[in-house]
Short mmCIF file of C-alpha atoms in Angstrom, two decimals:
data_model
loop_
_atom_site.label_atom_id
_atom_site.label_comp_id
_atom_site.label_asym_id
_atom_site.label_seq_id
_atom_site.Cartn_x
_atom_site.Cartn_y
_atom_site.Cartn_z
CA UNK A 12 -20.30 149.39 -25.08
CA UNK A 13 -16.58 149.60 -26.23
CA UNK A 14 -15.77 149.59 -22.50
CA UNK A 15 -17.79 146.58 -21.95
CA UNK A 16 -15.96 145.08 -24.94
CA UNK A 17 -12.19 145.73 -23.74
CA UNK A 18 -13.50 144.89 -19.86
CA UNK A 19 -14.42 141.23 -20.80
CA UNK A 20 -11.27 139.97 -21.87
CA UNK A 21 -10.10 141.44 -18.38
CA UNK A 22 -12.93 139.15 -16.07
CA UNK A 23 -11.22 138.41 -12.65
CA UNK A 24 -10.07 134.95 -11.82
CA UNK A 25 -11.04 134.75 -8.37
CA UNK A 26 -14.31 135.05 -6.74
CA UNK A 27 -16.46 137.70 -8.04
CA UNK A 28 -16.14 141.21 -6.28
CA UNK A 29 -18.37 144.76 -6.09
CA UNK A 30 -15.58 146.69 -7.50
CA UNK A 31 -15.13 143.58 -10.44
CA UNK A 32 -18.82 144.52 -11.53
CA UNK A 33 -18.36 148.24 -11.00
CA UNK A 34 -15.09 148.39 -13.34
CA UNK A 35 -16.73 146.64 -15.59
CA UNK A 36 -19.77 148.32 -16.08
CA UNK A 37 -17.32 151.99 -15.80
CA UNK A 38 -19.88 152.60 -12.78
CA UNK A 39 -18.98 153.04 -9.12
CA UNK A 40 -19.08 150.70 -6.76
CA UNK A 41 -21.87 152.87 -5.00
CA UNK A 42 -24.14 152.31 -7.75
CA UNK A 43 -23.50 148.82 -8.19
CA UNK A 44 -25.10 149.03 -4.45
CA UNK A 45 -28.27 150.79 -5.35
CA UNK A 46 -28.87 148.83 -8.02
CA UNK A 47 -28.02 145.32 -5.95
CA UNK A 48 -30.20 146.46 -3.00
CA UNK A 49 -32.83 148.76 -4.96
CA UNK A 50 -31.55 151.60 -3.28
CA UNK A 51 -32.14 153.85 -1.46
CA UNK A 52 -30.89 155.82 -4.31
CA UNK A 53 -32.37 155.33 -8.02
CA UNK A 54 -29.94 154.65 -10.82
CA UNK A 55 -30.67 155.61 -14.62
CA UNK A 56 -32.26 152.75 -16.38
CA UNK A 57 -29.45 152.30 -19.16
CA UNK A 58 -27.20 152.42 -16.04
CA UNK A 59 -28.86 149.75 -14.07
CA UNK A 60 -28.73 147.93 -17.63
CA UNK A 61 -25.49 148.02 -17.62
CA UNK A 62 -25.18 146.87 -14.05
CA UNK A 63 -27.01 143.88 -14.28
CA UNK A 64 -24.94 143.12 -18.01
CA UNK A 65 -21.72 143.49 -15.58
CA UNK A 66 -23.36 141.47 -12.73
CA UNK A 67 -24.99 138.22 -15.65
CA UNK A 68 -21.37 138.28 -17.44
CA UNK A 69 -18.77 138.27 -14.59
CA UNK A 70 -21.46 135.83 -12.51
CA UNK A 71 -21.52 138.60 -9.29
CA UNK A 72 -23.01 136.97 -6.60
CA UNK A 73 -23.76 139.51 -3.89
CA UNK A 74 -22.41 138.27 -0.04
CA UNK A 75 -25.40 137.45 1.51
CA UNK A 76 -23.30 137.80 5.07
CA UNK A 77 -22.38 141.22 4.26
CA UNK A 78 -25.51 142.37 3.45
CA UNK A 79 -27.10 141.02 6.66
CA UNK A 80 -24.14 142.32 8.56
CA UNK A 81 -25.02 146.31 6.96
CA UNK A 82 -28.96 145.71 6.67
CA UNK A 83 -29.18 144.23 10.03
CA UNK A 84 -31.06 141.68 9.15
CA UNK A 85 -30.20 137.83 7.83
CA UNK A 86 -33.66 138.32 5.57
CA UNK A 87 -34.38 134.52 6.86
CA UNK A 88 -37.40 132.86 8.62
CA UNK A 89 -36.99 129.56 9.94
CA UNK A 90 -39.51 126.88 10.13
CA UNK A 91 -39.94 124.23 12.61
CA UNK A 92 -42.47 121.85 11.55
CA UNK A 93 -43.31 118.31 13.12
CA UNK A 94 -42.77 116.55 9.73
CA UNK A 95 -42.73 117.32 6.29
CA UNK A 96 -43.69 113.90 4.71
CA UNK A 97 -46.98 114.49 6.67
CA UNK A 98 -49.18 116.39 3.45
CA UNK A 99 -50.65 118.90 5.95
CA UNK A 100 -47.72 120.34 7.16
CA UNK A 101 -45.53 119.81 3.99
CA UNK A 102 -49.08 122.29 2.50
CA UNK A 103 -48.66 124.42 5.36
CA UNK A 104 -44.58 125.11 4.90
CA UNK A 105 -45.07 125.64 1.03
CA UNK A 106 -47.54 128.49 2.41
CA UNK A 107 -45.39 129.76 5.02
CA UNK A 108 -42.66 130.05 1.88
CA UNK A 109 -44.59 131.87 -0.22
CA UNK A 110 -45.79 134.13 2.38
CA UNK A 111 -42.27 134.82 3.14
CA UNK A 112 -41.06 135.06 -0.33
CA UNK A 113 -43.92 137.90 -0.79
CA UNK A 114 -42.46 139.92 1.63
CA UNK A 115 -38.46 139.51 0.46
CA UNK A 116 -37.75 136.46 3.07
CA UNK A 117 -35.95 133.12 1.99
CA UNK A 118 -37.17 129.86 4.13
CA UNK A 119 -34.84 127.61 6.34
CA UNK A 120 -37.26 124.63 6.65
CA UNK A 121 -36.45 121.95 9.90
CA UNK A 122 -38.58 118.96 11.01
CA UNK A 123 -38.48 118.43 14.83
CA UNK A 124 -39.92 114.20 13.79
CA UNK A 125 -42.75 115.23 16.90
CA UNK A 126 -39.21 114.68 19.26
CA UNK A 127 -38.57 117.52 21.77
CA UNK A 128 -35.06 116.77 21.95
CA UNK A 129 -35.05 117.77 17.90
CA UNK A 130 -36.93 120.96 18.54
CA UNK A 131 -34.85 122.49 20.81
CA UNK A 132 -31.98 121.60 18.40
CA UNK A 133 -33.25 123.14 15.75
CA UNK A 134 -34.56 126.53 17.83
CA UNK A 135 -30.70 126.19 19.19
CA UNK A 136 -29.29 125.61 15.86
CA UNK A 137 -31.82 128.43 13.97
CA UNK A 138 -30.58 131.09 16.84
CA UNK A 139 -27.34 130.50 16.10
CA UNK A 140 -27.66 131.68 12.36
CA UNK A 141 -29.20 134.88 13.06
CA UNK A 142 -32.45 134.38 11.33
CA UNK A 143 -34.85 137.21 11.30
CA UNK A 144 -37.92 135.17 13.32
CA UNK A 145 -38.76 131.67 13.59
CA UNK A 146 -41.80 129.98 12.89
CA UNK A 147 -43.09 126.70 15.11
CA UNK A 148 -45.17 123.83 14.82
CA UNK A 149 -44.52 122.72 18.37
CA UNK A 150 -44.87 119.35 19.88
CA UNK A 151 -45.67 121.45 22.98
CA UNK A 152 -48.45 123.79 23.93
CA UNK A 153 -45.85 126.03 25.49
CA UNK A 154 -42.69 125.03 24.05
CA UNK A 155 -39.15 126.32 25.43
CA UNK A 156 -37.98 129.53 23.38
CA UNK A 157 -35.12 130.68 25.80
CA UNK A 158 -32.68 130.48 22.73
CA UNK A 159 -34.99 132.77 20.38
CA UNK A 160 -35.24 134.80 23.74
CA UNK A 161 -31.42 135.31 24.93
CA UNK A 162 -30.67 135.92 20.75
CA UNK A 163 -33.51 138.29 20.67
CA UNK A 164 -35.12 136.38 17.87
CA UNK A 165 -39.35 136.41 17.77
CA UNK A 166 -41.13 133.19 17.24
CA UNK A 167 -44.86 133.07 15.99
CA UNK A 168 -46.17 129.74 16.95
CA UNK A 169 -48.10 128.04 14.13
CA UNK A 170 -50.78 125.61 13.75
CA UNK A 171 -51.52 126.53 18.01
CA UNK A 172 -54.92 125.50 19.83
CA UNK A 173 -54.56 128.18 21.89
CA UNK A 174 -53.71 131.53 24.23
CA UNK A 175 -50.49 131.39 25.43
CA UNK A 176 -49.18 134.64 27.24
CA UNK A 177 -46.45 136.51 25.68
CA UNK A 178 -45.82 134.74 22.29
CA UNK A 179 -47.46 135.51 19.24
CA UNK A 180 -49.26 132.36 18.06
CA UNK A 181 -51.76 131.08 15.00
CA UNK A 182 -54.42 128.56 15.09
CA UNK A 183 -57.93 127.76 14.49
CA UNK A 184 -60.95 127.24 16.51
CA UNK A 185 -60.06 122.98 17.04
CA UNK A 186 -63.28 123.01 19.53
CA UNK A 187 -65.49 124.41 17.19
CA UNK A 188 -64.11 122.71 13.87
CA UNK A 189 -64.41 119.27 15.80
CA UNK A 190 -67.93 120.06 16.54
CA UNK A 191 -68.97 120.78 13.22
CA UNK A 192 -67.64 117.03 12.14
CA UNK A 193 -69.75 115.74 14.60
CA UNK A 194 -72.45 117.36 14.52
CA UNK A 195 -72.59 116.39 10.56
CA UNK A 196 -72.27 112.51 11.46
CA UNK A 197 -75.07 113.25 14.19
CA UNK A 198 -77.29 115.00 11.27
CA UNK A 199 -77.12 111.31 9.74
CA UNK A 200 -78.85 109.54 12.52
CA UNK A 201 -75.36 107.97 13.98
CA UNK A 202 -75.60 107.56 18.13
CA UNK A 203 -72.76 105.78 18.75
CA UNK A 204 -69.72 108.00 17.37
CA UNK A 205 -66.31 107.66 18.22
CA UNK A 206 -63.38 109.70 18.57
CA UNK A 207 -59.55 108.24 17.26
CA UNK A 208 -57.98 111.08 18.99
CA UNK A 209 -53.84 111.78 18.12
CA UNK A 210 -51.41 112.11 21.16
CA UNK A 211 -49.18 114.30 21.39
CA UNK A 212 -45.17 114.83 23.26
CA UNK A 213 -46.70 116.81 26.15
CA UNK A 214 -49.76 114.75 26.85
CA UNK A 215 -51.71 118.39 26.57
CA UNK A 216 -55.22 118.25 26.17
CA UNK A 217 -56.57 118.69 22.65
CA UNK A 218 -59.58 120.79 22.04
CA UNK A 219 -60.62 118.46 19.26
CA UNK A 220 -61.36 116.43 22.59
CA UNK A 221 -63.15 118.49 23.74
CA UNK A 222 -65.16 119.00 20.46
CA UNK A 223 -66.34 115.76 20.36
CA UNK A 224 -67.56 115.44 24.26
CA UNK A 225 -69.58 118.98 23.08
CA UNK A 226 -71.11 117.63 20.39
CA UNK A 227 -72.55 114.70 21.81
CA UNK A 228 -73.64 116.42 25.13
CA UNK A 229 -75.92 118.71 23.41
CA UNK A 230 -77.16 116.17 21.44
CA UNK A 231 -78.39 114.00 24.44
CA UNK A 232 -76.05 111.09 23.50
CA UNK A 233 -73.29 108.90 25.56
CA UNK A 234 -69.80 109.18 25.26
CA UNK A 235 -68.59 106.86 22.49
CA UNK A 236 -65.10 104.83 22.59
CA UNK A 237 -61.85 107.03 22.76
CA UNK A 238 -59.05 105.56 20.92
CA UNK A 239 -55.77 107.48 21.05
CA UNK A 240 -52.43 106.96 19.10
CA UNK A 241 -50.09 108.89 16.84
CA UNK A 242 -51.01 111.61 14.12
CA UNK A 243 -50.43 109.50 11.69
CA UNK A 244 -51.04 106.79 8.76
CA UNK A 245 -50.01 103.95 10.98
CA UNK A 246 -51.42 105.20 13.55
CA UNK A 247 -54.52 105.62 12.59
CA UNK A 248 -54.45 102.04 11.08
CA UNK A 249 -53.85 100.54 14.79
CA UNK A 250 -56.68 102.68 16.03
CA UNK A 251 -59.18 101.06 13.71
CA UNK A 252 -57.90 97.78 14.36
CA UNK A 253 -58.72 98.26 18.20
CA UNK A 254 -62.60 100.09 17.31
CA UNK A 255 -63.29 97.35 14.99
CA UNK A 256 -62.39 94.53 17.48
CA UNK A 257 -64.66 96.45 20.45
CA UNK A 258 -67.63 94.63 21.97
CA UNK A 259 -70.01 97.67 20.84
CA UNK A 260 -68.04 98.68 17.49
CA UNK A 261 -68.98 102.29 16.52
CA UNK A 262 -71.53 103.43 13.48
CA UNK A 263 -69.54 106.47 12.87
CA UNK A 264 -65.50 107.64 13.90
CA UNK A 265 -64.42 111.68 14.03
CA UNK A 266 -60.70 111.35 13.64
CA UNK A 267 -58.65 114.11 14.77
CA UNK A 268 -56.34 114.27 11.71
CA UNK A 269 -56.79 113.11 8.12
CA UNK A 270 -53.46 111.08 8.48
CA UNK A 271 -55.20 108.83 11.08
CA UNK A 272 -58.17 108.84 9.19
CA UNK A 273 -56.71 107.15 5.98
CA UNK A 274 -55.20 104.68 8.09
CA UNK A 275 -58.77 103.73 9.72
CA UNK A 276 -60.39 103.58 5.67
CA UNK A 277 -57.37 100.73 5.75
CA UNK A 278 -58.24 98.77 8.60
CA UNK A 279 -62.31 99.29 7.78
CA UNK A 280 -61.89 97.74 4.37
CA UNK A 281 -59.78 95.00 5.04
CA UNK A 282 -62.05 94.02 7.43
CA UNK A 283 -64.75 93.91 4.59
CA UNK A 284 -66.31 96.63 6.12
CA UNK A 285 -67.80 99.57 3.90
CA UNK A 286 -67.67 103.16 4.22
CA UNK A 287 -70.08 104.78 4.89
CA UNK A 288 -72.68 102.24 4.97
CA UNK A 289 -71.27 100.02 7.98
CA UNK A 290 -68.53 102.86 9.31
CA UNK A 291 -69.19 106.68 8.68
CA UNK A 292 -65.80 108.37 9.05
CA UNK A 293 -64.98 112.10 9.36
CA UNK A 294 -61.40 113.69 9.78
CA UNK A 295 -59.57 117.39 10.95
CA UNK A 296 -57.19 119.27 8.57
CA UNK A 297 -58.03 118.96 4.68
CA UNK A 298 -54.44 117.90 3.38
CA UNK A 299 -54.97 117.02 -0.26
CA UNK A 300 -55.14 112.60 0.68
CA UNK A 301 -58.65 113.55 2.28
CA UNK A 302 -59.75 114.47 -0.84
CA UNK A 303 -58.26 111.90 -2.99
CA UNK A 304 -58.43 108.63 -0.66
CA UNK A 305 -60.85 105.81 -1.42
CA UNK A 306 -64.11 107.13 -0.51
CA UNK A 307 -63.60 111.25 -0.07
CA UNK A 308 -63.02 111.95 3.48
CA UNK A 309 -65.53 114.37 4.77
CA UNK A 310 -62.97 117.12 6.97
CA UNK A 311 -62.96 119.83 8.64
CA UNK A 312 -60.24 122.18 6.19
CA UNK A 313 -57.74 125.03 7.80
CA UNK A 314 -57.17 127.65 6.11
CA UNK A 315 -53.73 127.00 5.43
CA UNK A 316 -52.82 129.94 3.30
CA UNK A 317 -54.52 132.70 5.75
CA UNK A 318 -52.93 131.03 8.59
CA UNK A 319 -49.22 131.47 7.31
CA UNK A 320 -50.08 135.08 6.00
CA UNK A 321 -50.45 135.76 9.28
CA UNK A 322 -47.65 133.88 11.06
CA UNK A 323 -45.05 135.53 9.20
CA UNK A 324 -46.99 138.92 9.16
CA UNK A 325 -46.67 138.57 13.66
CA UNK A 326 -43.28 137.73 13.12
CA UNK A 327 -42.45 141.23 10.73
CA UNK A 328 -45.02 142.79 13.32
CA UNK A 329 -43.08 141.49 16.39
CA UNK A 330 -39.63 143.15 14.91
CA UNK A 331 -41.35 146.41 15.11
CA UNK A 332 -42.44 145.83 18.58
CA UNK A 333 -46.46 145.15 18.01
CA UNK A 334 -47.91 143.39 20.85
CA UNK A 335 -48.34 139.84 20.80
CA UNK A 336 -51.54 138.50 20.36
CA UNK A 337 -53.30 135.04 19.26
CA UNK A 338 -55.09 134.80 15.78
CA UNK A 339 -57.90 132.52 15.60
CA UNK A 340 -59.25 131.68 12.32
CA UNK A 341 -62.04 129.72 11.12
CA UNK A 342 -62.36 126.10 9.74
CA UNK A 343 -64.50 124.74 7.00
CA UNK A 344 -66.41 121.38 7.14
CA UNK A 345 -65.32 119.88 3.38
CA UNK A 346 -68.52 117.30 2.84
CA UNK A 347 -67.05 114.41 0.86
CA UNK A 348 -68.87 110.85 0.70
CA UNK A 349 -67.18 109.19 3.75
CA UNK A 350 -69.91 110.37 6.16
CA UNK A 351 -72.68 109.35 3.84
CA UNK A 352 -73.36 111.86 1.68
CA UNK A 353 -73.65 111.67 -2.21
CA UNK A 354 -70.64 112.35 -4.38
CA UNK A 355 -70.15 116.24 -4.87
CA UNK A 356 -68.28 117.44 -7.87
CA UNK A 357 -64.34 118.23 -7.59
CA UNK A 358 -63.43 121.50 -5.98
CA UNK A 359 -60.34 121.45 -8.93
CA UNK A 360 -63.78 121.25 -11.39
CA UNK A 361 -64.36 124.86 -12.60
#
């Protein structure tokens, strides 16, 4: 400790070096290494002690370029998501951090604002910094990766409907999930249903779509309205606008994100409207507003958590060559009141 002592009346006025720590803790600089990187060789405990004294006093921090530079590796996913303010996809990035984090991985988080022109800026702009795999919420069904390609850089795509050959990718059943909604509102006698579907950059067809048409066929009913506009508040607040002011206004609506959803519950009540007993509404995605909005939206839930688990487990798997392959999880219909069924108690009740 008398070396310690002596040593911190000598700290160096510039910017932190290896060698600063190591002559201060009377180490070498390899050591200072092993204990920095936890490894690969193991230091003596009162030796790493003395390390990390060296490294807390003189302020070390390690050069995060360097390291990638020797390790290979930037130890950084990036995130492309459509937009953060939404509260599914700001849920969905926290998870894809903390997935990360588990495995040693900091998070560079971008938002695309649903604008192609955006995405490919940030896929150009995440390329360019080296990170270790990115991670996409695309506005497309097949989006262009030729950056991630040329850099050699593997991209999981996230929150995907679908197959698509050659990329890793990480969605739910939207077919199935979308049928379940339905099928609830049909369970309470409702024959005229409509579906406030969101649009999207490519104009792809969504299987949520396609969940609805299901639904009703097997039931024996008609086709109710489609309304489409934007994933979002406002948008869904247009789209209720138009079903309320139809000739044969809907009993019941299945809108394809909760977003749109709380913007319909706006439109429905300032038209004096009630929900459920003159609308019955349903929604896709079970971001926290669906449970907290003014009455509980009934929704179909993703499993959020699972589904970035495995998004950044693909992308570790693709950097060790593993196939790529699509992961499919399942969705859960969350019964609130806003399709007509009696209050439940909280899910944060224990």
């Amino acid at each position: 400790m008398e070396a310690m002592t002596t040593s911190a009346v000598h700290t160096p006025r510039g910017p932190v070096t290896r060698k600063d720590v190591a002559r201060y803790a009377g180490v070498s600089t390899a050591v200072v290494s092993y204990v920095v990187n936890g490894g690969p060789k193991k230091v003596a405990p009162a030796t790493e002690a003395k390390v990390q004294d060296a490294i807390r006093i003189l302020g070390y921090r390690p050069n995060a370029a360097a390291r990638a530079l020797k390790l290979g590796s930037s130890e950084t996913i990036g995130l492309i998501i459509p937009d953060n303010t939404n509260p599914f996809f700001s849920l969905l990035a926290h998870a894809v951090e903390d997935a990360a984090a588990e495995l040693g991985y900091a998070l560079l988080l971008t938002n695309s604002d649903g604008n192609l022109t955006k995405e490919r800026r940030n896929i150009r702009n995440l390329a360019s910094r080296q990170v270790d795999g990115v991670v996409l919420a695309s506005v497309l069904f097949e989006p262009d990766l030729a950056a991630l390609e040329s850099a050699e850089i593997p991209a999981v795509l996230l929150n995907h409907g679908g197959k698509s050959p050659g990329f890793n990718s990480v969605g739910v059943d939207l077919a199935a999930g979308a049928r379940m909604a339905v099928d609830h509102l049909i369970g309470h006698g409702h024959t005229n249903i409509a579906l406030a579907m969101g649009t999207n950059t490519g104009h792809d067809y969504d299987l949520r779509e396609e969940g609805w048409l299901q639904a009703l066929a097997a039931a024996g009913l008609p086709e109710g309205p489609i309304v489409r506009g934007p994933f979002s508040r406002e948008g869904g607040y247009a789209v209720g606008r138009r079903l309320l002011a139809s000739a044969d206004r809907p009993t019941a609506v299945f809108a394809s994100s909760d977003m749109q959803a709380i913007g319909i519950l706006r439109a429905i009540h300032e038209a004096g409207l009630n929900v459920p007993g003159d609308i019955a509404l349903t929604s896709f995605d079970g971001a926290a507003e669906a449970e907290y909005s003014w009455p509980a939206l009934t929704t179909v839930e993703q499993p959020v958590r699972v589904m970035a688990e495995a998004a950044v487990g693909a992308l570790l798997g693709a950097r060790r060559g593993e196939p790529a392959a699509h992961r499919t999880f399942p969705t859960e219909l969350r019964v609130r009141q806003s399709c007509g069924c009696p209050a439940q108690a909280s899910s944060a009740t224990p």
